[in-house]
Coordinates of C-alpha atoms and ligand atoms in Angstrom, one line a residue:
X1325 CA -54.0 -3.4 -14.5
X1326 CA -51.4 -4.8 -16.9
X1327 CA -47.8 -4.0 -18.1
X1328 CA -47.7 -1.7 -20.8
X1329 CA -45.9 -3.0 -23.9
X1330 CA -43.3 -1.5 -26.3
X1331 CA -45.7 -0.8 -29.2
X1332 CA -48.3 0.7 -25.9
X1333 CA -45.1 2.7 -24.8
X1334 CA -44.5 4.7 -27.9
X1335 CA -48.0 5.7 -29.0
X1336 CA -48.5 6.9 -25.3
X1337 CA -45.5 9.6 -26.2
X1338 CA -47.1 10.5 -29.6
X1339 CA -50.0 11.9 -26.9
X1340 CA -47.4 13.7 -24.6
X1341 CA -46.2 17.1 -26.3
X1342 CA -42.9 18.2 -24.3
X1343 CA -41.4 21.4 -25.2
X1344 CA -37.9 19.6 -25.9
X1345 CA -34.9 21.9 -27.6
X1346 CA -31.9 20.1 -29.5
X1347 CA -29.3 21.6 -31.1
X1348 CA -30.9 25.1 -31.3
X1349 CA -34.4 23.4 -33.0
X1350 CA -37.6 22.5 -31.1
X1351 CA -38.0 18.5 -30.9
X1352 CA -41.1 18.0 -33.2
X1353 CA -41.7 14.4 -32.9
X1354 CA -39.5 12.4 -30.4
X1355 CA -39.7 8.9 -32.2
X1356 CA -39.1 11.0 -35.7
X1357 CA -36.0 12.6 -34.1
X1358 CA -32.3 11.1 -34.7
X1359 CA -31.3 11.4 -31.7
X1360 CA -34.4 11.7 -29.1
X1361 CA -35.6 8.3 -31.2
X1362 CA -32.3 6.4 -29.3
X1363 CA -34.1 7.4 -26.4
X1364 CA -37.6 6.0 -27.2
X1365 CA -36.1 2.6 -28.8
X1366 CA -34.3 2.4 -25.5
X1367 CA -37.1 3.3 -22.8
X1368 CA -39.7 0.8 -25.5
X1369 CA -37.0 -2.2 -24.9
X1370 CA -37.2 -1.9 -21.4
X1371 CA -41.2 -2.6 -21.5
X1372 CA -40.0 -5.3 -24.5
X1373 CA -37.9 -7.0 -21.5
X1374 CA -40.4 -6.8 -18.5
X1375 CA -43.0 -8.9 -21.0
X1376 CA -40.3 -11.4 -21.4
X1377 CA -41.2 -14.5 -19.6
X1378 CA -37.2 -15.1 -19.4
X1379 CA -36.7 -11.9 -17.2
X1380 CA -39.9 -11.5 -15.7
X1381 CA -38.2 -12.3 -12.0
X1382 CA -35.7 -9.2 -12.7
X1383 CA -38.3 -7.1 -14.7
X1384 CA -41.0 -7.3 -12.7
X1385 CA -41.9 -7.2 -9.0
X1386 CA -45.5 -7.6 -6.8
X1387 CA -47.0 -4.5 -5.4
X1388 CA -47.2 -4.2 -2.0
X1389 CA -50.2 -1.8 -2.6
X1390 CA -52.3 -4.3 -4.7
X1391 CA -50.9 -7.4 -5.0
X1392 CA -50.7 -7.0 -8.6
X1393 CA -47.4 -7.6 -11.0
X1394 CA -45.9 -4.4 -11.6
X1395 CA -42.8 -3.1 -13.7
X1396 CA -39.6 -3.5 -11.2
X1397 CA -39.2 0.3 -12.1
X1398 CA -42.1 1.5 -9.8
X1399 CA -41.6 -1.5 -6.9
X1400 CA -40.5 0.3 -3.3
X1401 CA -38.1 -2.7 -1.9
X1402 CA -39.3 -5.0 0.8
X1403 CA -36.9 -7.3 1.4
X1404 CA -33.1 -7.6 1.3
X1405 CA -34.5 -10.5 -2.1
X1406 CA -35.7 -7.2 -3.7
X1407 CA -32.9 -5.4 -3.5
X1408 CA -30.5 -7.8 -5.4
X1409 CA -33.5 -8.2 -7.8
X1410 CA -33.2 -4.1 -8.3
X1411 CA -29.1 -4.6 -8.8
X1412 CA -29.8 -7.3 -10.8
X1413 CA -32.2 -5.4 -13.7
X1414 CA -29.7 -2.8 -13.5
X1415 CA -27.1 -5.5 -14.8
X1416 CA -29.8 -6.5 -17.2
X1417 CA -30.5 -3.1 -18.8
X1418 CA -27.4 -2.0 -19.3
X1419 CA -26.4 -5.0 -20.8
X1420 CA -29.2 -5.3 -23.1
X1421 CA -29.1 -1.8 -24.3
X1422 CA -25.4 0.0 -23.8
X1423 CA -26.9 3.2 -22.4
X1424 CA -29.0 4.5 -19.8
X1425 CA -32.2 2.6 -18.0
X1426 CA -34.2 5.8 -18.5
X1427 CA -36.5 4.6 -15.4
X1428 CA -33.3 4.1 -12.8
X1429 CA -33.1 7.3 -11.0
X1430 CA -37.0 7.6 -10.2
X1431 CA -36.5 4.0 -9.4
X1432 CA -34.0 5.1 -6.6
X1433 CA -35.9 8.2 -5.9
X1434 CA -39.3 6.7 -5.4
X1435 CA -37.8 4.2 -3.1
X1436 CA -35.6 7.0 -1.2
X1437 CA -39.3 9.0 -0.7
X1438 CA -40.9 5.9 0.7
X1439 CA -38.7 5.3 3.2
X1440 CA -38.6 9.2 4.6
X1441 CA -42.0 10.2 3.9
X1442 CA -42.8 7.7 6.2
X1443 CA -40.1 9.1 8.9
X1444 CA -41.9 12.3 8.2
X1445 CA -45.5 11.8 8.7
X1446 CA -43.9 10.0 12.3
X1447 CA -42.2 12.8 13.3
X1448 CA -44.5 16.0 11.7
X1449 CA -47.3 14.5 11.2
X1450 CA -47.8 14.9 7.5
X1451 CA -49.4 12.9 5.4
X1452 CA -47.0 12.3 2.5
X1453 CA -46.6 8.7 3.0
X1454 CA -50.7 8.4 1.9
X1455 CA -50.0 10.5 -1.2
X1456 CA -47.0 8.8 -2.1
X1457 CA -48.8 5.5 -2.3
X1458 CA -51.8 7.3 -4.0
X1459 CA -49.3 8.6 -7.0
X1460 CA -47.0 5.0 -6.7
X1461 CA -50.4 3.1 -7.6
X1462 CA -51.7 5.4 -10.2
X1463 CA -48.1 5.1 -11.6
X1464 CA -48.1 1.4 -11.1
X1465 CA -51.8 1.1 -12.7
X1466 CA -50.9 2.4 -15.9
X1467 CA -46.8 1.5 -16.0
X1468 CA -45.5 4.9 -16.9
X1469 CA -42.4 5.2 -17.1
X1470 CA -40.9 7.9 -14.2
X1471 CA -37.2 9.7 -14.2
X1472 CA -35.8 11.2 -11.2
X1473 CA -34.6 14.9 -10.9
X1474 CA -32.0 15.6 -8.3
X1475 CA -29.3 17.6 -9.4
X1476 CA -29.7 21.2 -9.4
X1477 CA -28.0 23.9 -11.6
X1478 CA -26.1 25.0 -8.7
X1479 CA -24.2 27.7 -10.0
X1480 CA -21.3 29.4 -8.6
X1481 CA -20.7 26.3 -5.7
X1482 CA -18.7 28.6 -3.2
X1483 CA -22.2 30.0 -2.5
X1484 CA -25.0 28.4 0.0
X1485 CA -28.0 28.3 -1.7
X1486 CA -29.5 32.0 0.1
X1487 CA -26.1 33.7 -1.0
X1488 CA -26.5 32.9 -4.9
X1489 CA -29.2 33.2 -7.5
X1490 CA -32.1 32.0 -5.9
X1491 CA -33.5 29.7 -9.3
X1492 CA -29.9 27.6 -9.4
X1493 CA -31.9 25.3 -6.7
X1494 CA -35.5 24.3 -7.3
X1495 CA -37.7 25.8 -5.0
X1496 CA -40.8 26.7 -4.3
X1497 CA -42.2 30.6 -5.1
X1498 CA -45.6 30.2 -3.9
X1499 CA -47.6 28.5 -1.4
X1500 CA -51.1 27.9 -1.9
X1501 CA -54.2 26.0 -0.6
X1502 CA -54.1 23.5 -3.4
X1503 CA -50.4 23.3 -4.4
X1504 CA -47.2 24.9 -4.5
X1505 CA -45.6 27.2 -7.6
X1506 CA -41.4 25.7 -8.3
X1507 CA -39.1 27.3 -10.0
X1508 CA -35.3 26.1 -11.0
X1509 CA -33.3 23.7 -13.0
X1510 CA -32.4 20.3 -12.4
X1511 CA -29.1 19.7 -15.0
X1512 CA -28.5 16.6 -16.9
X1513 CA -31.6 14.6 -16.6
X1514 CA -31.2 11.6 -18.0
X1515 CA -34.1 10.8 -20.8
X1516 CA -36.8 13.1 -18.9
X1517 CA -38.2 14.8 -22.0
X1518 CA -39.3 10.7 -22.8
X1519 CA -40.4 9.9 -19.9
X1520 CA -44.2 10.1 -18.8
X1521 CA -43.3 11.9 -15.6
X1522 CA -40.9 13.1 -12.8
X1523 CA -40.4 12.7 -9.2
X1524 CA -38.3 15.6 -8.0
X1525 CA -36.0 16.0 -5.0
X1526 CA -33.7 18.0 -3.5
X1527 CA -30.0 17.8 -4.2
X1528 CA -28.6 18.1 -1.3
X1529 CA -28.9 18.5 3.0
X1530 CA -30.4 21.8 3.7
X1531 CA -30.2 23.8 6.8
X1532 CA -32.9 26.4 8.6
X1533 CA -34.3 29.2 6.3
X1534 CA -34.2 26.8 3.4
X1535 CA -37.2 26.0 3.7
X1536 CA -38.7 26.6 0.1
X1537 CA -36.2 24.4 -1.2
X1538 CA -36.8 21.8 1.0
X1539 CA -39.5 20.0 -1.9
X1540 CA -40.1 16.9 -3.4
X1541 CA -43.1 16.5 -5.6
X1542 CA -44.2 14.5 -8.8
X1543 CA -44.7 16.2 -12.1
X1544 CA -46.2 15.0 -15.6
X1545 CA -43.4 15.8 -18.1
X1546 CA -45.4 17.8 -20.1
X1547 CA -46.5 20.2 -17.3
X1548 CA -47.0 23.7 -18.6
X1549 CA -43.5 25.7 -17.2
X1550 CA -41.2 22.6 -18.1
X1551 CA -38.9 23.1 -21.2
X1552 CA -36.1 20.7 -22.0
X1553 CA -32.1 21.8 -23.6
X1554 CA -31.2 18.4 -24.7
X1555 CA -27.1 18.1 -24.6
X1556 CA -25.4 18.0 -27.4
X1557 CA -21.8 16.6 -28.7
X1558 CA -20.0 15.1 -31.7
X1559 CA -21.9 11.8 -31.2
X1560 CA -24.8 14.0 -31.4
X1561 CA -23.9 15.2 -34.6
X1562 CA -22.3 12.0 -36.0
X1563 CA -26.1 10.3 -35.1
X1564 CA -27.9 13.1 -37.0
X1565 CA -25.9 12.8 -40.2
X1566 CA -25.8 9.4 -40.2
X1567 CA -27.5 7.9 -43.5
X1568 CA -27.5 4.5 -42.0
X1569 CA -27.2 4.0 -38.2
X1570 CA -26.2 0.7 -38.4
X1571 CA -22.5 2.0 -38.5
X1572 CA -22.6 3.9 -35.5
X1573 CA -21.4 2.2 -32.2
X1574 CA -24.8 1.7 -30.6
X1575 CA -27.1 2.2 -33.0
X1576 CA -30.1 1.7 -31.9
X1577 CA -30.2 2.7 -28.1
X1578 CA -27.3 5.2 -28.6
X1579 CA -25.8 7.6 -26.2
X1580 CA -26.8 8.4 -22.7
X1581 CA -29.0 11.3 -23.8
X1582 CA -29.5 14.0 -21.2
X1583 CA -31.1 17.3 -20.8
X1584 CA -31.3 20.7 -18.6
X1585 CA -35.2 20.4 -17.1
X1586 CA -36.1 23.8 -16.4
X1587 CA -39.4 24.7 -14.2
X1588 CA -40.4 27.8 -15.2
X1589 CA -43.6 28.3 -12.6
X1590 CA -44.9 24.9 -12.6
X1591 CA -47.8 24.4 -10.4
X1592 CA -48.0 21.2 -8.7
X1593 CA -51.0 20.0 -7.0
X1594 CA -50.5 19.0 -3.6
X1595 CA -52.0 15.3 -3.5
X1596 CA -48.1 15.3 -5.5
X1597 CA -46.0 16.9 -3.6
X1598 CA -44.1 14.9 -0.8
X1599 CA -41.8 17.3 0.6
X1600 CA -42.7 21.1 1.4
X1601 CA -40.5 22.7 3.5
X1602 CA -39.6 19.7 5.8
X1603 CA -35.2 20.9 5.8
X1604 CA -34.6 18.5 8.6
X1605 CA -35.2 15.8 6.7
X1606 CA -33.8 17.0 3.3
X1607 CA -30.5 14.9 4.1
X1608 CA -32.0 11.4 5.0
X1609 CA -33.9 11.8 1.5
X1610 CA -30.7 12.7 0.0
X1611 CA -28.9 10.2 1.4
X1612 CA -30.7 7.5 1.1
X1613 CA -31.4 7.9 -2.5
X1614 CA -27.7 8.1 -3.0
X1615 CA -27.1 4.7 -1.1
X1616 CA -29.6 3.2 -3.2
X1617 CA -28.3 4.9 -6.6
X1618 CA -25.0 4.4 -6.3
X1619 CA -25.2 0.2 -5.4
X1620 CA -27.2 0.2 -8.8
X1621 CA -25.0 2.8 -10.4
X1622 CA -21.5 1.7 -9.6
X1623 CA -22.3 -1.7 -8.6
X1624 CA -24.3 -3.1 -11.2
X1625 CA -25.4 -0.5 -14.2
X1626 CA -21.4 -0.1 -15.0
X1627 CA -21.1 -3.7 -14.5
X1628 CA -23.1 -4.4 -17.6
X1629 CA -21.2 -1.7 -19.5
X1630 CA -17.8 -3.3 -18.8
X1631 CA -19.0 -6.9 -19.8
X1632 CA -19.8 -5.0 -23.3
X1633 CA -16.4 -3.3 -23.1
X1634 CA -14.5 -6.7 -22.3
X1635 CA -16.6 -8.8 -24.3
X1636 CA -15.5 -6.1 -27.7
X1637 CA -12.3 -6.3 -26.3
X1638 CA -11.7 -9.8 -26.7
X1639 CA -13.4 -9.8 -30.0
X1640 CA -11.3 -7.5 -31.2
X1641 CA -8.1 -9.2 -29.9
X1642 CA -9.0 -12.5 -31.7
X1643 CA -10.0 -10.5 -34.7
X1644 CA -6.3 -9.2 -34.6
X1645 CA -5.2 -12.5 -33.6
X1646 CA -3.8 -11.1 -30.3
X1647 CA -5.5 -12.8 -28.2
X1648 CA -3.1 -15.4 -26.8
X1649 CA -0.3 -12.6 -25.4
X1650 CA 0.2 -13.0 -22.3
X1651 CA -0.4 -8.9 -21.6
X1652 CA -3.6 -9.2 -23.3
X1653 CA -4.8 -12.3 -21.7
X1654 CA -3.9 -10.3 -18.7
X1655 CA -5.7 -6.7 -19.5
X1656 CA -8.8 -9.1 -20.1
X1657 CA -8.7 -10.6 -16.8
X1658 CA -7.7 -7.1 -15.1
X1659 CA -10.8 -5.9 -16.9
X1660 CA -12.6 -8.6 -15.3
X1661 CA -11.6 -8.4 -11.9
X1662 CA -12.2 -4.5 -12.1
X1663 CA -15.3 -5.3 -12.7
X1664 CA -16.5 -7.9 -10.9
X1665 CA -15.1 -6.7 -7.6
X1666 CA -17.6 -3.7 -8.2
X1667 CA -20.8 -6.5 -8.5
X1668 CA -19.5 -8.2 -5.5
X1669 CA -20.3 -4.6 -3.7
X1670 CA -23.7 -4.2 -5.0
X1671 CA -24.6 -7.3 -4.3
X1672 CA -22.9 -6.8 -0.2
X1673 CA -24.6 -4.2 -0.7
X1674 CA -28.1 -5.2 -1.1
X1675 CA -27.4 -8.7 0.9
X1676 CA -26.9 -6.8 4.0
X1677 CA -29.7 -4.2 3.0
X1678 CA -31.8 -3.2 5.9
X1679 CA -35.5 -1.9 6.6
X1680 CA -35.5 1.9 7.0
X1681 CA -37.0 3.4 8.8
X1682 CA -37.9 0.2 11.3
X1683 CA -41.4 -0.7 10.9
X1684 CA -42.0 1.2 7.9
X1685 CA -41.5 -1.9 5.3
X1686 CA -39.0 -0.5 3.0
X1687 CA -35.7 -1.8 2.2
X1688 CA -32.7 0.6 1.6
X1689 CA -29.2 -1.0 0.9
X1690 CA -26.0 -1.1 2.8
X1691 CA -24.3 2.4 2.8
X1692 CA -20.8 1.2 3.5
X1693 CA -21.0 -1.3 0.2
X1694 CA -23.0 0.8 -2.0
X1695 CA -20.7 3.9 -1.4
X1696 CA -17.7 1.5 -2.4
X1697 CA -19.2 -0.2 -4.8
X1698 CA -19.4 3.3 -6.7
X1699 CA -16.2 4.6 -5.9
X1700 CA -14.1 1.4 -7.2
X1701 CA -16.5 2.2 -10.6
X1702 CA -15.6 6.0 -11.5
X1703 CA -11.9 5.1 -10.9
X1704 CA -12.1 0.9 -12.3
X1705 CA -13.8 2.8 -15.5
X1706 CA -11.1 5.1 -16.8
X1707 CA -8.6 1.6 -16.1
X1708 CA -11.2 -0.7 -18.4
X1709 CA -11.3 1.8 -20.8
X1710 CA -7.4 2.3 -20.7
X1711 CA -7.0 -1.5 -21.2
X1712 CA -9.8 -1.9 -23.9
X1713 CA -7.9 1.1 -26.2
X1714 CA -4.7 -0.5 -25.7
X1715 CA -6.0 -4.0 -26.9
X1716 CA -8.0 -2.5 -29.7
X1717 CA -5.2 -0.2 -30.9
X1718 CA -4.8 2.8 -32.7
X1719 CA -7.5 2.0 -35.0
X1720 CA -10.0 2.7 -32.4
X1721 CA -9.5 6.4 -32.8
X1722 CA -8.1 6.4 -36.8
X1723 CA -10.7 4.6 -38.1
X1724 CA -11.8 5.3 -42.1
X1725 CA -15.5 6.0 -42.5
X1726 CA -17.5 3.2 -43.2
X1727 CA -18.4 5.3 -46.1
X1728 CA -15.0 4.4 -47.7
X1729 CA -16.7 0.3 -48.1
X1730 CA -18.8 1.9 -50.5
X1731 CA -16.7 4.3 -52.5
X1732 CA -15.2 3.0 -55.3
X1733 CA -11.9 5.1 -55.1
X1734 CA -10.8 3.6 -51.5
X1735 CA -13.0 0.5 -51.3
X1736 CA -10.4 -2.2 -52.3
X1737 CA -7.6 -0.1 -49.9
X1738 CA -9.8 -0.1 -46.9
X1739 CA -10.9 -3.8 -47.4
X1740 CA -7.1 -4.8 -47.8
X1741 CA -5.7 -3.3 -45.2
X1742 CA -8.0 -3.2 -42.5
X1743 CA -8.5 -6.7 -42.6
X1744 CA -6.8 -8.8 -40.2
X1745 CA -8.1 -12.4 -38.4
X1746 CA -11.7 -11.3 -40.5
X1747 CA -12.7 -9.5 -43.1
X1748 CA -12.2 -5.5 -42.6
X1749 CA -16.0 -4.8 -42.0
X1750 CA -16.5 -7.1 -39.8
X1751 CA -13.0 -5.6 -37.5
X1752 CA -14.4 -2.9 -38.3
X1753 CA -17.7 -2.7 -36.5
X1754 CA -16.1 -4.0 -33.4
X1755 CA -13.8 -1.5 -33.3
X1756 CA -16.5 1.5 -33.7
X1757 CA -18.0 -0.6 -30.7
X1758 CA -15.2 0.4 -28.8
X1759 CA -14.5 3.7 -30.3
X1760 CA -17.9 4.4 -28.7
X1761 CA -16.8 3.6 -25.3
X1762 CA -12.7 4.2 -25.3
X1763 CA -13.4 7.5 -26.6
X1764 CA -16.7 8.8 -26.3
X1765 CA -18.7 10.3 -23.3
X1766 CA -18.7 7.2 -20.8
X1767 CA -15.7 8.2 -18.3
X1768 CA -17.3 11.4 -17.3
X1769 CA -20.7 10.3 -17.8
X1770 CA -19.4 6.9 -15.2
X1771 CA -17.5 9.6 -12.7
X1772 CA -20.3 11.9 -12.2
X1773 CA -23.1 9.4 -12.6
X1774 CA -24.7 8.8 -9.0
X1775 CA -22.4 11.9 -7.8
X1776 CA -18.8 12.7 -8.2
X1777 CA -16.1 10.5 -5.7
X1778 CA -15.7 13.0 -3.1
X1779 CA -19.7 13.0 -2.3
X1780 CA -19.2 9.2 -1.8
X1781 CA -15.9 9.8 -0.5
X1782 CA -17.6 11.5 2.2
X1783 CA -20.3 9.4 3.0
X1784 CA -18.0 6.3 3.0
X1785 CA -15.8 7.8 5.8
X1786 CA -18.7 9.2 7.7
X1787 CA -19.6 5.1 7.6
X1788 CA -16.4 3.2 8.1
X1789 CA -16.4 3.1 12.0
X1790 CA -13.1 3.9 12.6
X1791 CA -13.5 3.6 16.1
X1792 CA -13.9 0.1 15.6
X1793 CA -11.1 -0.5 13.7
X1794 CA -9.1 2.0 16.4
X1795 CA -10.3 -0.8 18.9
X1796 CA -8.8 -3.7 17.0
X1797 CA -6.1 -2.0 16.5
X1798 CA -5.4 -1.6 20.0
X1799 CA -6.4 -4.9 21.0
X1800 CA -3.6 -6.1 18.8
X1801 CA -0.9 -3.5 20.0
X1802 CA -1.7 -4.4 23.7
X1803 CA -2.7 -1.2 24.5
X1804 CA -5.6 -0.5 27.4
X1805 CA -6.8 3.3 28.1
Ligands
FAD2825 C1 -24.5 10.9 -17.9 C2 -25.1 11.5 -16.7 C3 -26.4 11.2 -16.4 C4 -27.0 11.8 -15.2 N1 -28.3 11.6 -15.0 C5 -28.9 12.2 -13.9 C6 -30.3 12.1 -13.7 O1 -31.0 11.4 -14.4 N2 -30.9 12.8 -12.7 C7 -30.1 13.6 -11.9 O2 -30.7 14.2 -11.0 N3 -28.8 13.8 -12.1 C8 -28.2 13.1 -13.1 N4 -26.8 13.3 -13.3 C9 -26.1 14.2 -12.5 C10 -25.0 13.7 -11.6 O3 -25.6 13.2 -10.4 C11 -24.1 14.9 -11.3 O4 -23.3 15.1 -12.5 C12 -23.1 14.8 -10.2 O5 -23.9 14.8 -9.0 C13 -22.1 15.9 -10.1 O6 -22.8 17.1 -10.1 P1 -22.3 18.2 -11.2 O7 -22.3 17.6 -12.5 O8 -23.1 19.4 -11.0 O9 -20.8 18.5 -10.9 P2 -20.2 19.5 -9.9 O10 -21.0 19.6 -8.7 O11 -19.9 20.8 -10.6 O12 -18.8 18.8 -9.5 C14 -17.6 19.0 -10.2 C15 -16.5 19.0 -9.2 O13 -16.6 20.1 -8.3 C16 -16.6 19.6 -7.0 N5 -17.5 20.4 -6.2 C17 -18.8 20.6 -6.4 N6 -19.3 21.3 -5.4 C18 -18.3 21.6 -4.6 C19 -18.2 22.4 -3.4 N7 -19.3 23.0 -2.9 N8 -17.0 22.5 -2.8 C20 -16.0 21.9 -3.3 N9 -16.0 21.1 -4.4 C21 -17.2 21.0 -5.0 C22 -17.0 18.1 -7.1 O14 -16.5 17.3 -6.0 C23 -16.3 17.7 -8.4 O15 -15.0 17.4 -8.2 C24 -26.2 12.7 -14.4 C25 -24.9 12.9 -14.7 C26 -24.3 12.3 -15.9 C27 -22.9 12.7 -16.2

């Protein structure tokens, strides 16, 4: 067993053919493609970093299955130590590569099965928890990289899911001795198509006569019955026209590249699937996925964002020579504590981490922390952003094309008058930096990320104990009932 490396990484996708669609064209060649490539480079550093002596204690864990070092991707968490570890590479990737860790969600997923397949077999059983392990040390064996589908299509949401069209959910269409059939669509899957494979679950609690929806299961990406729509925006279209990336405000890694994953009959064999038709146990899986996404999400994964943010910010303040107002000294530090008071949840959060279920080994954050930890993000994002724009000014959205440096016509007018505190290139380039953030696809992509607010809305006053604050609350009024 050994950790695969970049160069490992990318041949192992020339070998997986995924039916991938972009922009009305089939994907041909992911590492060929402008934009699928952002996705490749990205998924390839994160292999670069776990080799890394430097970040091998973040990067890397010890399975509990074999003793053996294994990428901190596929590590289930077994100690509350683990769990800052996991917050901690999500403050690591996102810092290193300004997009998605394309391995997060089936990060959060795998641990979210361990914890309830376990619950399961208890209670029914079942003998998911043996297959889990079975696929976690295959997976571990040869380091592939896994993504996590949750979020269904959904359709029109006024409808439960036996009211509407019955594909907006995946579910199973039929049941047979040595797997299951699914059918559905997961939306926005973050990276899938470049991923080896995918564990699924299900997006939400489900009641009684849900049963076929009520599935979890792993899949190799390239299963026959899985086609990918890849989004598609005006970054999209900047990246593919772009004759030199360099100019482009994260070149390498780019945007967070998503897709729609549909399942078009896929058979799944059952040694992977984990879930089949268990509904009373659909909302623990949810849930605890979500407690354990959203402290990495909110607390930690936008954490590294903003220190990109602030740290363009201030570059682009002293390139201005702003930098020693008081207002923008200020916005820097608000951006800061914004911030920071996010970490300090995630790491709450996976401090006061507990084993669930009891006995079973694994370690799931605090709920309480983790839900707050992603609700102070979606709304601290839209003020960092706010306060990053105003610092960078209107230049952040008026901006020549670099182009112009090379075109003898408006060279020598772009050069004189975008310079400031450095040459014009140079302000340049921080500014498209910010461009990329201020007004690009982050604020929805940070809001809905790991759910929209009111999910965690909900689940955070399900949590608070009021009635123990009602108690204090009494104590102090003097009131006895
Ligand atoms: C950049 C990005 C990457 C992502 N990556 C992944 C990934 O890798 N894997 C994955 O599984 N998911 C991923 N997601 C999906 C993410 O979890 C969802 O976007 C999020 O859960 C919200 O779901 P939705 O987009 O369907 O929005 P909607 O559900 O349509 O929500 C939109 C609004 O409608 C409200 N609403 C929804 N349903 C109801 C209802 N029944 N009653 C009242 N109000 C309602 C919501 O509260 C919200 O205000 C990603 C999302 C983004 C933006």
């Amino acid at each position: 067993m050994s950790l695969m490396t970049a160069e490992e990484f990318k041949k192992s996708l020339q070998k997986m053919k995924v039916n991938a669609y972009w922009d009305g064209k089939k994907v041909e060649t992911l590492s060929a493609h402008p934009v699928t490539r952002s996705v490749v480079e990205a998924t390839a550093k994160l292999y670069e970093l776990a080799a890394d002596p430097q970040q091998e204690g973040v990067m890397t864990a010890t399975s509990h299955l074999t003793g053996e070092k294994i990428n901190r991707n596929l590590h289930v968490n077994r100690s509350t130590g683990d769990l800052e570890r996991r917050a901690d590479m999500a403050l690591l990737t996102s810092q290193t590569l300004g997009t998605c860790n394309y391995r997060c969600v089936g990060c959060d997923a795998l641990n979210a099965l361990a914890s309830v397949t376990v619950e399961m077999d208890r209670v029914k059983g079942t003998e998911y928890s043996r297959r889990l392990n079975a696929f976690l040390q295959r997976t571990q064996e040869k380091d592939l990289a896994v993504s996590g589908a949750v979020t269904d299509a959904k359709g029109d949401r006024a409808k439960r899911i036996l009211e509407g069209d019955p594909d907006m959910y995946v579910h199973i269409v039929e049941r047979r001795s040595d797997g299951i059939v699914v059918r559905g669509a997961k939306m926005h899957q973050s990276g899938a198509f470049c991923a080896h494979e995918t564990l699924v679950i299900p997006g939400g609690a489900l009641r009684k006569g849900e049963e076929d929806y009520a599935v979890a299961f792993a899949v190799p990406n390239s299963a026959k019955g899985i086609t990918y729509v890849l989004q598609y925006n005006a970054l999209s279209a900047e990246r593919e026209k772009a004759e030199d990336i360099f100019y482009l405000g994260n070149p390498r890694f780019g945007q967070r590249e998503t897709c729609l994953m549909v399942f078009d009959d896929v058979f799944i064999p059952a040694e992977n699937v984990f879930m089949r038709g268990e509904v009373d146990f659909a909302g623990a899986l949810i849930q605890r996925f979500a407690k354990t996404h959203r402290m990495n999400c909110g607390g930690a994964c936008k954490v590294g964002f903003a220190d990109i943010i602030i740290g363009a910010a201030q570059l682009a303040a002293e390139y201005a020579g702003t930098e020693k107002a008081p207002h923008v000294r200020e916005a820097i530090t608000h951006m800061v504590r914004i911030s920071e008071a996010s970490h300090a949840c995630a790491i709450a959060a996976a401090v006061k981490g507990k084993e669930e279920p009891p006995g079973s080994g694994v370690f799931m954050p605090d709920d309480l922390f983790g839900n707050v930890a992603k609700i102070s993000t979606a709304h601290g994002f839209w003020q960092i952003m706010a306060l990053a724009g105003d610092i960078a000014g209107g230049l952040v959205v008026t901006m020549p094309s670099f182009q112009e440096l090379k075109n003898p016509a408006t060279k020598g007018y772009v050069e004189k008058y975008l310079k400031a505190a450095v040459p014009a290139e140079k302000r340049m380039r921080i500014t498209k930096v910010l461009q990329n953030w201020t007004a690009g696809l982050h604020g929805p992509g940070t809001w809905h990320g790991a759910g929209s607010t009111q999910a965690q809305m909900i689940s955070l006053h399900r949590v608070a104990n009021l009635e123990a604050k009602k108690r204090i609350a009494k104590r102090i009024a003097g009131i006895e009932d």
